[in-house]
Short mmCIF file of C-alpha atoms in Angstrom, two decimals:
data_model
loop_
_atom_site.label_atom_id
_atom_site.label_comp_id
_atom_site.label_asym_id
_atom_site.label_seq_id
_atom_site.Cartn_x
_atom_site.Cartn_y
_atom_site.Cartn_z
CA ILE L 3 0.00 0.00 0.00
CA LEU L 4 2.86 2.37 0.80
CA LEU L 5 4.45 1.69 -2.59
CA PHE L 6 1.15 2.35 -4.32
CA LEU L 7 0.71 5.63 -2.44
CA SER L 8 4.27 6.60 -3.29
CA LEU L 9 4.14 5.69 -6.98
CA ARG L 10 0.44 6.50 -7.57
CA GLY L 11 -0.17 3.48 -9.77
CA TRP L 12 -0.56 -0.29 -9.59
CA GLN L 13 1.56 -0.84 -12.68
CA GLN L 14 4.57 0.98 -11.23
CA THR L 15 4.05 -0.82 -7.91
CA ALA L 16 4.02 -4.19 -9.68
CA ILE L 17 7.24 -3.32 -11.53
CA VAL L 18 8.97 -2.52 -8.23
CA LEU L 19 7.61 -5.63 -6.51
CA PHE L 20 8.74 -7.78 -9.45
CA SER L 21 12.37 -7.11 -8.51
CA ILE L 22 12.08 -8.44 -4.96
CA PRO L 23 11.95 -12.19 -5.79
CA PHE L 24 15.11 -11.86 -7.91
CA THR L 25 16.83 -10.03 -5.10
CA LEU L 26 15.85 -12.80 -2.71
CA ALA L 27 17.23 -15.34 -5.18
CA GLY L 28 20.59 -13.55 -4.94
CA CYS L 29 20.38 -13.91 -1.15
CA VAL L 30 19.73 -17.62 -1.38
CA TRP L 31 22.53 -18.20 -3.91
CA LEU L 32 25.14 -16.59 -1.68
CA LEU L 33 23.80 -18.40 1.39
CA TRP L 34 24.10 -21.66 -0.54
CA ALA L 35 27.63 -20.80 -1.73
CA LEU L 36 28.72 -20.02 1.84
CA ASP L 37 26.88 -23.08 3.19
CA TYR L 38 24.85 -21.03 5.69
CA ASN L 39 21.60 -22.38 7.07
CA PHE L 40 18.56 -20.21 7.58
CA SER L 41 18.59 -18.63 11.02
CA THR L 42 17.19 -15.54 12.69
CA ALA L 43 20.26 -13.55 11.65
CA VAL L 44 19.82 -14.65 8.03
CA TRP L 45 16.16 -13.67 8.07
CA VAL L 46 17.10 -10.22 9.41
CA GLY L 47 19.45 -9.79 6.45
CA ILE L 48 16.80 -11.01 4.00
CA ILE L 49 14.22 -8.58 5.36
CA ALA L 50 16.74 -5.73 5.19
CA VAL L 51 17.71 -6.46 1.59
CA GLY L 52 14.06 -6.79 0.59
CA GLY L 53 13.41 -3.29 1.86
CA LEU L 54 16.53 -1.96 0.20
CA ALA L 55 15.58 -3.58 -3.13
CA ALA L 56 12.11 -2.04 -2.95
CA GLU L 57 13.63 1.36 -2.21
CA LEU L 58 16.13 1.20 -5.07
CA GLY L 59 13.45 -0.08 -7.47
CA THR L 60 11.12 2.72 -6.42
CA VAL L 61 13.73 5.35 -7.12
CA MET L 62 14.42 3.83 -10.56
CA VAL L 63 10.72 3.80 -11.46
CA ILE L 64 10.31 7.39 -10.25
CA TYR L 65 13.21 8.61 -12.41
CA VAL L 66 12.01 6.72 -15.48
CA ASP L 67 8.44 7.90 -14.89
CA GLU L 68 9.57 11.53 -14.61
CA ALA L 69 11.53 11.25 -17.86
CA PHE L 70 8.51 9.68 -19.56
CA HIS L 71 6.21 12.47 -18.39
CA ARG L 72 8.71 15.12 -19.56
CA HIS L 73 8.67 13.57 -23.03
CA GLU L 74 4.88 13.28 -22.90
CA ARG L 75 4.46 16.97 -21.99
CA ALA L 76 6.73 17.94 -24.89
CA GLY L 77 4.21 16.54 -27.36
CA SER L 78 2.62 13.34 -28.51
CA ILE L 79 4.52 10.29 -27.36
CA THR L 80 5.81 7.75 -29.85
CA SER L 81 7.46 4.39 -29.45
CA ALA L 82 10.90 5.91 -30.02
CA GLU L 83 10.22 8.59 -27.40
CA ILE L 84 9.19 5.94 -24.88
CA ASP L 85 12.53 4.21 -25.43
CA ALA L 86 14.41 7.52 -25.19
CA ALA L 87 12.61 8.42 -21.95
CA VAL L 88 13.37 5.04 -20.40
CA VAL L 89 17.04 5.24 -21.34
CA GLU L 90 17.25 8.83 -20.07
CA GLY L 91 15.61 8.03 -16.74
CA ALA L 92 17.58 4.84 -16.19
CA ALA L 93 20.89 6.46 -17.14
CA GLN L 94 20.40 9.02 -14.38
CA ARG L 95 20.30 6.20 -11.82
CA VAL L 96 23.32 4.15 -12.91
CA ARG L 97 26.00 5.93 -10.91
CA PRO L 98 23.92 6.42 -7.72
CA LYS L 99 22.83 2.77 -7.79
CA LEU L 100 26.35 1.48 -8.30
CA MET L 101 27.67 3.79 -5.57
CA THR L 102 24.98 2.62 -3.14
CA VAL L 103 25.70 -1.04 -3.82
CA ALA L 104 29.47 -0.58 -3.74
CA ALA L 105 29.33 1.26 -0.41
CA ALA L 106 27.10 -1.40 1.14
CA VAL L 107 29.11 -4.33 -0.19
CA LEU L 108 32.46 -2.81 0.80
CA ALA L 109 31.10 -2.08 4.28
CA LEU L 110 29.60 -5.55 4.76
CA ALA L 111 32.23 -7.75 3.07
CA PRO L 112 34.66 -7.68 6.03
CA LEU L 113 31.87 -9.07 8.22
CA LEU L 114 31.89 -12.28 6.17
CA TRP L 115 35.48 -13.04 7.22
CA SER L 116 35.55 -11.52 10.68
CA GLN L 117 36.34 -13.65 13.70
CA GLY L 118 35.61 -13.19 17.34
CA VAL L 119 32.59 -12.66 19.53
CA GLY L 120 29.42 -12.29 17.47
CA ALA L 121 31.14 -12.88 14.13
CA ASP L 122 28.97 -15.86 13.29
CA VAL L 123 25.81 -13.76 13.68
CA THR L 124 27.08 -10.74 11.75
CA ALA L 125 28.34 -12.88 8.88
CA ARG L 126 24.93 -14.50 8.56
CA THR L 127 23.25 -11.11 8.52
CA ALA L 128 25.68 -9.64 5.99
CA ALA L 129 25.62 -12.56 3.54
CA PRO L 130 22.02 -12.13 2.34
CA LEU L 131 22.57 -8.39 2.04
CA ILE L 132 25.61 -8.82 -0.19
CA GLY L 133 24.05 -11.53 -2.36
CA GLY L 134 20.76 -9.67 -2.62
CA LEU L 135 22.42 -6.37 -3.51
CA ALA L 136 24.40 -8.06 -6.28
CA ALA L 137 21.21 -9.48 -7.79
CA SER L 138 19.31 -6.25 -7.16
CA THR L 139 21.89 -4.29 -9.12
CA PHE L 140 21.28 -6.32 -12.25
CA VAL L 141 17.50 -6.31 -11.85
CA THR L 142 17.19 -2.60 -11.07
CA LEU L 143 19.50 -1.46 -13.86
CA PHE L 144 18.26 -3.76 -16.63
CA VAL L 145 15.00 -5.53 -15.86
CA THR L 146 13.06 -2.71 -14.17
CA PRO L 147 13.53 -0.21 -17.05
CA SER L 148 12.74 -2.96 -19.56
CA LEU L 149 9.48 -3.81 -17.79
CA TYR L 150 8.61 -0.14 -17.65
CA ALA L 151 9.22 0.21 -21.40
CA ILE L 152 7.13 -2.89 -22.16
CA TRP L 153 4.27 -1.49 -20.08
CA ARG L 154 4.40 1.96 -21.76
CA HIS L 155 4.60 0.39 -25.25
CA TRP L 156 1.54 -1.71 -24.40
CA GLN L 157 -0.27 1.46 -23.28
CA LEU L 158 0.64 3.21 -26.53
CA ARG L 159 -0.61 0.31 -28.68
CA ARG L 160 -3.85 0.21 -26.69
CA ARG L 161 -4.39 3.96 -27.20
CA GLN L 162 -3.73 3.58 -30.91
CA ARG L 163 -6.24 0.70 -31.18
CA VAL L 164 -8.91 2.67 -29.33
CA ALA L 165 -8.30 5.69 -31.56
CA ALA L 166 -8.56 3.49 -34.67
CA ILE L 167 -11.81 1.95 -33.43
CA LEU L 168 -13.26 5.40 -32.81
CA GLY L 169 -12.22 6.40 -36.32
CA ARG L 170 -9.81 9.09 -35.30
CA GLU L 171 -6.18 9.42 -36.05
CA SER L 172 -4.14 8.43 -33.03
CA PRO L 173 -2.56 11.38 -31.21
CA ALA L 174 0.48 9.20 -30.58
CA THR L 175 1.49 8.66 -34.21
#
């Protein structure tokens, strides 16, 4: 509900939520590679990375949506303009996303190899975060903008069909 209120649309909310299972898959892959069992500490890391993935996906959708609406206000929107808006919006998020992930991974990576009191708990909390952030990076930078573009292209085709049925020339051509 909070995502819907933030993004003001079910389609954008669904695009953001679509990235969370892939992020969780990254968590599970790293847990498997490190041979960690599920524990309370692991679940804390999974919950944290799920929230972080939703946040990063939301910011990507907001930037792409703003670029789309800028192109839409400039005139009638075409298929090429949808692609240009998606590339423009996504390109603005590449460096901040990579910096966020790099800072988190560089801060958490030493916890995987630390030793001493509490090291076993911190490593099991950090592992899902690192694995999930790695998967989230790919999904947020490539899949989320692609899903957004597919959705906007579908909207454009639907508008064109409705305009053709009504016997008018489509404003989007």
